[in-house]
Amino acid sequence: MRAVTALTLVVLTGCSPSAAQPFTPIDLPADAGSPASPQPSSQQAVPTPRVETVQVAPGVRMVVEWPAAPDQDAIKMINAFRDLQEGMFRAVVTGGRDVAYLETVENKAVKDANAWVQEFLDQRRSVRGTVRLYKLNVGSVNGSGGELNVCMDESGMRLLDSATGKAVPRQPVWTRKPFFQSAGVRRGDDGVWRIGLLRNAELPHERAKGCLR
C-alpha cells in the first residue's frame, strides 16, 4: 500500500530541503567523575530516548521511539506525523468512517493520505498488529516550515480481509521490510503543525538502508 516515490522534497512555505541523513541514536558516555571531586552531584544526566505506545484501535498499536532531547518544534512536528499515521490506520480499521486524519494534513498530503486510505477500502482490506516509528530526525526548520525524516517498520502488521477479519494469504512487501519516509511540515497561522508533503523510499534505496537494524 506504500507507493515508492522520488525523494525530492518540494519546498513548503518557509521550508528548505535538507540532505541530512536519518538520525541514528548512539550511546553517549557518562561523565567520568573523579572520586576526589568535591561536587559529584553537579553532573548532568544524559538525556535518554523514550518509547511511546499508542493504541490506535483494538488489535492495532503504534510504537514511537522518540529522540533523546527534541526541542519544542521537533516535538510538535513529530506529534503531527504520529497523529497522521494513527489517523490513517484508524480510518482503515473503521472502514473509512473515522476521517480525523484530515485535520493533520494540507496541500498535496491531503490527496496522498486520502489515496492511501481509499486503496485499502477499495480492496476491502484492513490491518492488525504493530507499526513502529524510529530514527525520527528533524532535517531542517526554516521559519514556519520544516522537514521530518522517519523510519517506519510495518513488519509487525498483517493485512486482513475486512469481511472475514482473517489475514490474506499473500502478505504485501510492506509487511516484511522497513522503509524511509520524509515529511514536509508547516506551522499554520493557528500555530498548528500539519503535514503538507510525504515522500517514501523503500529498499534498496540508500535512504531506506539507514532504517535497517
PDB file of C-alpha atoms in Angstrom:
ATOM      1  CA  MET A   1       0.000   0.000   0.000  1.00  0.00           C
ATOM      2  CA  ARG A   2       3.031   2.248   0.210  1.00  0.00           C
ATOM      3  CA  ALA A   3       3.975   3.705  -3.192  1.00  0.00           C
ATOM      4  CA  VAL A   4       7.658   4.358  -3.876  1.00  0.00           C
ATOM      5  CA  THR A   5       8.133   7.984  -4.906  1.00  0.00           C
ATOM      6  CA  ALA A   6      11.074  10.270  -5.557  1.00  0.00           C
ATOM      7  CA  LEU A   7      12.657  11.812  -2.503  1.00  0.00           C
ATOM      8  CA  THR A   8      12.861  15.356  -3.845  1.00  0.00           C
ATOM      9  CA  LEU A   9      11.042  17.260  -1.110  1.00  0.00           C
ATOM     10  CA  VAL A  10       9.171  20.240  -2.545  1.00  0.00           C
ATOM     11  CA  VAL A  11       9.877  23.400  -0.566  1.00  0.00           C
ATOM     12  CA  LEU A  12       6.917  24.425   1.587  1.00  0.00           C
ATOM     13  CA  THR A  13       6.296  27.964   2.813  1.00  0.00           C
ATOM     14  CA  GLY A  14       9.309  28.740   4.926  1.00  0.00           C
ATOM     15  CA  CYS A  15      10.760  25.241   4.389  1.00  0.00           C
ATOM     16  CA  SER A  16      14.060  24.299   2.782  1.00  0.00           C
ATOM     17  CA  PRO A  17      15.167  20.770   1.775  1.00  0.00           C
ATOM     18  CA  SER A  18      17.915  19.048   3.670  1.00  0.00           C
ATOM     19  CA  ALA A  19      20.432  16.405   2.710  1.00  0.00           C
ATOM     20  CA  ALA A  20      20.831  15.291   6.311  1.00  0.00           C
ATOM     21  CA  GLN A  21      20.911  11.545   6.875  1.00  0.00           C
ATOM     22  CA  PRO A  22      18.367   9.897   9.209  1.00  0.00           C
ATOM     23  CA  PHE A  23      19.195  10.319  12.887  1.00  0.00           C
ATOM     24  CA  THR A  24      20.886   7.258  14.372  1.00  0.00           C
ATOM     25  CA  PRO A  25      20.804   7.049  18.165  1.00  0.00           C
ATOM     26  CA  ILE A  26      24.142   6.375  19.823  1.00  0.00           C
ATOM     27  CA  ASP A  27      25.111   5.678  23.398  1.00  0.00           C
ATOM     28  CA  LEU A  28      26.664   8.771  24.957  1.00  0.00           C
ATOM     29  CA  PRO A  29      29.392   8.215  27.571  1.00  0.00           C
ATOM     30  CA  ALA A  30      28.625   9.271  31.126  1.00  0.00           C
ATOM     31  CA  ASP A  31      30.821  11.983  32.667  1.00  0.00           C
ATOM     32  CA  ALA A  32      33.948  10.449  34.100  1.00  0.00           C
ATOM     33  CA  GLY A  33      33.783  11.980  37.564  1.00  0.00           C
ATOM     34  CA  SER A  34      36.824  11.685  39.839  1.00  0.00           C
ATOM     35  CA  PRO A  35      36.328  10.043  43.263  1.00  0.00           C
ATOM     36  CA  ALA A  36      38.059  13.084  44.770  1.00  0.00           C
ATOM     37  CA  SER A  37      35.691  15.556  43.116  1.00  0.00           C
ATOM     38  CA  PRO A  38      34.126  17.832  45.744  1.00  0.00           C
ATOM     39  CA  GLN A  39      30.867  18.258  43.738  1.00  0.00           C
ATOM     40  CA  PRO A  40      29.835  14.876  42.276  1.00  0.00           C
ATOM     41  CA  SER A  41      26.164  15.896  42.395  1.00  0.00           C
ATOM     42  CA  SER A  42      26.757  18.642  39.803  1.00  0.00           C
ATOM     43  CA  GLN A  43      26.989  16.121  36.950  1.00  0.00           C
ATOM     44  CA  GLN A  44      24.131  16.398  34.473  1.00  0.00           C
ATOM     45  CA  ALA A  45      22.171  13.306  33.495  1.00  0.00           C
ATOM     46  CA  VAL A  46      22.473  12.252  29.862  1.00  0.00           C
ATOM     47  CA  PRO A  47      19.079  12.579  28.101  1.00  0.00           C
ATOM     48  CA  THR A  48      17.624   9.185  27.206  1.00  0.00           C
ATOM     49  CA  PRO A  49      15.113   8.378  24.461  1.00  0.00           C
ATOM     50  CA  ARG A  50      11.577   7.465  25.455  1.00  0.00           C
ATOM     51  CA  VAL A  51       9.217   4.995  23.845  1.00  0.00           C
ATOM     52  CA  GLU A  52       5.567   5.910  23.374  1.00  0.00           C
ATOM     53  CA  THR A  53       2.890   3.311  22.663  1.00  0.00           C
ATOM     54  CA  VAL A  54      -0.330   4.497  21.016  1.00  0.00           C
ATOM     55  CA  GLN A  55      -3.375   2.217  20.965  1.00  0.00           C
ATOM     56  CA  VAL A  56      -4.788   3.025  17.541  1.00  0.00           C
ATOM     57  CA  ALA A  57      -7.695   0.574  17.638  1.00  0.00           C
ATOM     58  CA  PRO A  58      -8.419  -2.893  19.054  1.00  0.00           C
ATOM     59  CA  GLY A  59      -5.581  -5.071  17.786  1.00  0.00           C
ATOM     60  CA  VAL A  60      -3.657  -2.143  16.265  1.00  0.00           C
ATOM     61  CA  ARG A  61      -0.972  -0.122  18.025  1.00  0.00           C
ATOM     62  CA  MET A  62       1.852   2.221  17.105  1.00  0.00           C
ATOM     63  CA  VAL A  63       5.201   2.387  18.903  1.00  0.00           C
ATOM     64  CA  VAL A  64       7.105   5.678  18.612  1.00  0.00           C
ATOM     65  CA  GLU A  65      10.797   5.731  19.546  1.00  0.00           C
ATOM     66  CA  TRP A  66      11.384   9.389  20.367  1.00  0.00           C
ATOM     67  CA  PRO A  67      14.805  11.059  20.000  1.00  0.00           C
ATOM     68  CA  ALA A  68      16.626  11.741  23.261  1.00  0.00           C
ATOM     69  CA  ALA A  69      16.225  15.517  23.560  1.00  0.00           C
ATOM     70  CA  PRO A  70      13.889  17.037  20.927  1.00  0.00           C
ATOM     71  CA  ASP A  71      13.252  20.778  21.032  1.00  0.00           C
ATOM     72  CA  GLN A  72       9.733  22.223  21.021  1.00  0.00           C
ATOM     73  CA  ASP A  73       9.483  22.474  17.228  1.00  0.00           C
ATOM     74  CA  ALA A  74      10.657  18.867  16.839  1.00  0.00           C
ATOM     75  CA  ILE A  75       8.109  17.662  19.394  1.00  0.00           C
ATOM     76  CA  LYS A  76       5.266  19.362  17.528  1.00  0.00           C
ATOM     77  CA  MET A  77       6.425  18.058  14.147  1.00  0.00           C
ATOM     78  CA  ILE A  78       6.739  14.507  15.460  1.00  0.00           C
ATOM     79  CA  ASN A  79       3.316  14.771  17.082  1.00  0.00           C
ATOM     80  CA  ALA A  80       1.839  15.860  13.736  1.00  0.00           C
ATOM     81  CA  PHE A  81       3.375  12.912  11.911  1.00  0.00           C
ATOM     82  CA  ARG A  82       2.363  10.453  14.646  1.00  0.00           C
ATOM     83  CA  ASP A  83      -1.207  11.758  14.609  1.00  0.00           C
ATOM     84  CA  LEU A  84      -1.384  11.438  10.830  1.00  0.00           C
ATOM     85  CA  GLN A  85      -0.207   7.828  10.854  1.00  0.00           C
ATOM     86  CA  GLU A  86      -2.513   6.950  13.736  1.00  0.00           C
ATOM     87  CA  GLY A  87      -5.430   8.636  11.987  1.00  0.00           C
ATOM     88  CA  MET A  88      -4.878   6.884   8.655  1.00  0.00           C
ATOM     89  CA  PHE A  89      -4.754   3.456  10.276  1.00  0.00           C
ATOM     90  CA  ARG A  90      -7.890   4.279  12.275  1.00  0.00           C
ATOM     91  CA  ALA A  91      -9.617   5.297   9.038  1.00  0.00           C
ATOM     92  CA  VAL A  92      -8.723   1.905   7.561  1.00  0.00           C
ATOM     93  CA  VAL A  93      -9.924  -0.195  10.506  1.00  0.00           C
ATOM     94  CA  THR A  94     -13.188   1.789  10.756  1.00  0.00           C
ATOM     95  CA  GLY A  95     -13.942   1.282   7.081  1.00  0.00           C
ATOM     96  CA  GLY A  96     -13.443   4.964   6.330  1.00  0.00           C
ATOM     97  CA  ARG A  97     -15.843   6.260   8.992  1.00  0.00           C
ATOM     98  CA  ASP A  98     -13.129   7.977  11.069  1.00  0.00           C
ATOM     99  CA  VAL A  99     -11.579  10.753   8.990  1.00  0.00           C
ATOM    100  CA  ALA A 100      -9.911  12.753  11.763  1.00  0.00           C
ATOM    101  CA  TYR A 101      -6.587  12.305   9.949  1.00  0.00           C
ATOM    102  CA  LEU A 102      -7.674  15.041   7.545  1.00  0.00           C
ATOM    103  CA  GLU A 103      -7.118  17.570  10.330  1.00  0.00           C
ATOM    104  CA  THR A 104      -3.377  16.767  10.255  1.00  0.00           C
ATOM    105  CA  VAL A 105      -2.735  17.323   6.529  1.00  0.00           C
ATOM    106  CA  GLU A 106      -2.825  20.090   3.948  1.00  0.00           C
ATOM    107  CA  ASN A 107      -1.842  20.720   0.328  1.00  0.00           C
ATOM    108  CA  LYS A 108      -0.634  17.628  -1.572  1.00  0.00           C
ATOM    109  CA  ALA A 109      -0.604  15.450   1.548  1.00  0.00           C
ATOM    110  CA  VAL A 110      -4.417  15.580   1.638  1.00  0.00           C
ATOM    111  CA  LYS A 111      -4.631  13.807  -1.713  1.00  0.00           C
ATOM    112  CA  ASP A 112      -1.891  11.309  -0.826  1.00  0.00           C
ATOM    113  CA  ALA A 113      -3.375  10.411   2.559  1.00  0.00           C
ATOM    114  CA  ASN A 114      -6.841  10.004   1.047  1.00  0.00           C
ATOM    115  CA  ALA A 115      -5.475   7.802  -1.730  1.00  0.00           C
ATOM    116  CA  TRP A 116      -3.638   5.600   0.790  1.00  0.00           C
ATOM    117  CA  VAL A 117      -6.779   5.038   2.867  1.00  0.00           C
ATOM    118  CA  GLN A 118      -9.012   4.601  -0.178  1.00  0.00           C
ATOM    119  CA  GLU A 119      -6.798   1.852  -1.588  1.00  0.00           C
ATOM    120  CA  PHE A 120      -7.454  -0.266   1.491  1.00  0.00           C
ATOM    121  CA  LEU A 121     -11.189   0.423   1.304  1.00  0.00           C
ATOM    122  CA  ASP A 122     -11.435  -0.330  -2.426  1.00  0.00           C
ATOM    123  CA  GLN A 123      -9.700  -3.680  -1.923  1.00  0.00           C
ATOM    124  CA  ARG A 124     -11.792  -4.428   1.187  1.00  0.00           C
ATOM    125  CA  ARG A 125      -8.723  -4.683   3.362  1.00  0.00           C
ATOM    126  CA  SER A 126      -7.977  -3.876   6.995  1.00  0.00           C
ATOM    127  CA  VAL A 127      -4.970  -4.338   9.301  1.00  0.00           C
ATOM    128  CA  ARG A 128      -3.911  -5.529  12.726  1.00  0.00           C
ATOM    129  CA  GLY A 129      -0.602  -5.601  14.575  1.00  0.00           C
ATOM    130  CA  THR A 130       2.103  -3.096  15.458  1.00  0.00           C
ATOM    131  CA  VAL A 131       3.751  -0.345  13.415  1.00  0.00           C
ATOM    132  CA  ARG A 132       6.986   1.163  14.703  1.00  0.00           C
ATOM    133  CA  LEU A 133       8.331   4.701  14.079  1.00  0.00           C
ATOM    134  CA  TYR A 134      12.020   5.230  14.834  1.00  0.00           C
ATOM    135  CA  LYS A 135      15.112   7.258  13.934  1.00  0.00           C
ATOM    136  CA  LEU A 136      12.959  10.389  13.902  1.00  0.00           C
ATOM    137  CA  ASN A 137      15.077  13.332  12.853  1.00  0.00           C
ATOM    138  CA  VAL A 138      14.206  16.932  12.046  1.00  0.00           C
ATOM    139  CA  GLY A 139      16.242  17.500   8.906  1.00  0.00           C
ATOM    140  CA  SER A 140      15.643  21.240   8.782  1.00  0.00           C
ATOM    141  CA  VAL A 141      13.492  24.011  10.218  1.00  0.00           C
ATOM    142  CA  ASN A 142      13.229  27.366   8.484  1.00  0.00           C
ATOM    143  CA  GLY A 143      10.695  29.796   9.860  1.00  0.00           C
ATOM    144  CA  SER A 144       7.275  28.136   9.709  1.00  0.00           C
ATOM    145  CA  GLY A 145       8.419  25.158   7.629  1.00  0.00           C
ATOM    146  CA  GLY A 146      10.373  22.023   8.408  1.00  0.00           C
ATOM    147  CA  GLU A 147      11.355  18.580   7.208  1.00  0.00           C
ATOM    148  CA  LEU A 148      10.965  15.438   9.318  1.00  0.00           C
ATOM    149  CA  ASN A 149      12.703  12.173   8.466  1.00  0.00           C
ATOM    150  CA  VAL A 150      11.311   8.927   9.861  1.00  0.00           C
ATOM    151  CA  CYS A 151      11.936   5.208   9.598  1.00  0.00           C
ATOM    152  CA  MET A 152       8.819   3.047   9.616  1.00  0.00           C
ATOM    153  CA  ASP A 153       8.609  -0.681  10.249  1.00  0.00           C
ATOM    154  CA  GLU A 154       5.273  -2.307   9.474  1.00  0.00           C
ATOM    155  CA  SER A 155       6.610  -5.867   9.602  1.00  0.00           C
ATOM    156  CA  GLY A 156       4.537  -6.351  12.755  1.00  0.00           C
ATOM    157  CA  MET A 157       1.373  -5.586  10.776  1.00  0.00           C
ATOM    158  CA  ARG A 158      -0.823  -8.054   8.915  1.00  0.00           C
ATOM    159  CA  LEU A 159      -3.147  -7.222   6.036  1.00  0.00           C
ATOM    160  CA  LEU A 160      -6.659  -8.559   6.629  1.00  0.00           C
ATOM    161  CA  ASP A 161      -9.737  -9.297   4.605  1.00  0.00           C
ATOM    162  CA  SER A 162     -12.079  -6.732   6.135  1.00  0.00           C
ATOM    163  CA  ALA A 163     -15.102  -9.005   5.588  1.00  0.00           C
ATOM    164  CA  THR A 164     -13.693 -12.036   7.422  1.00  0.00           C
ATOM    165  CA  GLY A 165     -11.069 -10.428   9.686  1.00  0.00           C
ATOM    166  CA  LYS A 166      -8.567 -13.070   8.572  1.00  0.00           C
ATOM    167  CA  ALA A 167      -5.060 -12.379   7.238  1.00  0.00           C
ATOM    168  CA  VAL A 168      -4.844 -12.514   3.449  1.00  0.00           C
ATOM    169  CA  PRO A 169      -2.795 -15.485   2.156  1.00  0.00           C
ATOM    170  CA  ARG A 170      -0.182 -13.400   0.341  1.00  0.00           C
ATOM    171  CA  GLN A 171       1.070 -10.574   2.534  1.00  0.00           C
ATOM    172  CA  PRO A 172       2.459  -7.484   0.714  1.00  0.00           C
ATOM    173  CA  VAL A 173       6.104  -6.453   0.830  1.00  0.00           C
ATOM    174  CA  TRP A 174       5.487  -3.604   3.275  1.00  0.00           C
ATOM    175  CA  THR A 175       4.757  -6.206   5.958  1.00  0.00           C
ATOM    176  CA  ARG A 176       8.317  -7.508   5.658  1.00  0.00           C
ATOM    177  CA  LYS A 177      10.735  -4.596   5.226  1.00  0.00           C
ATOM    178  CA  PRO A 178      11.191  -1.175   6.885  1.00  0.00           C
ATOM    179  CA  PHE A 179      11.135   1.943   4.748  1.00  0.00           C
ATOM    180  CA  PHE A 180      12.134   5.610   4.956  1.00  0.00           C
ATOM    181  CA  GLN A 181       9.669   8.478   4.929  1.00  0.00           C
ATOM    182  CA  SER A 182      10.259  12.204   4.646  1.00  0.00           C
ATOM    183  CA  ALA A 183       7.525  14.678   5.546  1.00  0.00           C
ATOM    184  CA  GLY A 184       7.295  18.368   4.764  1.00  0.00           C
ATOM    185  CA  VAL A 185       5.665  20.028   7.786  1.00  0.00           C
ATOM    186  CA  ARG A 186       4.335  23.588   8.137  1.00  0.00           C
ATOM    187  CA  ARG A 187       3.150  25.637  11.100  1.00  0.00           C
ATOM    188  CA  GLY A 188      -0.103  27.378  10.234  1.00  0.00           C
ATOM    189  CA  ASP A 189      -1.317  30.778  11.363  1.00  0.00           C
ATOM    190  CA  ASP A 190      -3.154  28.958  14.164  1.00  0.00           C
ATOM    191  CA  GLY A 191       0.170  27.620  15.469  1.00  0.00           C
ATOM    192  CA  VAL A 192      -0.618  24.021  14.499  1.00  0.00           C
ATOM    193  CA  TRP A 193       1.959  21.963  12.579  1.00  0.00           C
ATOM    194  CA  ARG A 194       0.482  19.996   9.657  1.00  0.00           C
ATOM    195  CA  ILE A 195       1.906  17.610   7.084  1.00  0.00           C
ATOM    196  CA  GLY A 196       1.945  19.129   3.602  1.00  0.00           C
ATOM    197  CA  LEU A 197       4.045  16.623   1.668  1.00  0.00           C
ATOM    198  CA  LEU A 198       5.044  12.957   2.010  1.00  0.00           C
ATOM    199  CA  ARG A 199       7.805  11.062   0.221  1.00  0.00           C
ATOM    200  CA  ASN A 200       8.721   7.385   0.661  1.00  0.00           C
ATOM    201  CA  ALA A 201      11.807   5.347  -0.153  1.00  0.00           C
ATOM    202  CA  GLU A 202      11.908   1.567   0.015  1.00  0.00           C
ATOM    203  CA  LEU A 203      14.852  -0.814  -0.083  1.00  0.00           C
ATOM    204  CA  PRO A 204      17.276  -0.913  -1.830  1.00  0.00           C
ATOM    205  CA  HIS A 205      17.178   2.916  -1.860  1.00  0.00           C
ATOM    206  CA  GLU A 206      20.093   4.351   0.141  1.00  0.00           C
ATOM    207  CA  ARG A 207      17.824   6.316   2.470  1.00  0.00           C
ATOM    208  CA  ALA A 208      15.868   3.164   3.301  1.00  0.00           C
ATOM    209  CA  LYS A 209      19.089   1.282   4.070  1.00  0.00           C
ATOM    210  CA  GLY A 210      19.534   3.634   7.021  1.00  0.00           C
ATOM    211  CA  CYS A 211      16.379   2.103   8.504  1.00  0.00           C
ATOM    212  CA  LEU A 212      17.851  -1.394   8.737  1.00  0.00           C
ATOM    213  CA  ARG A 213      18.840  -2.557  12.203  1.00  0.00           C
TER     214      ARG A 213
END
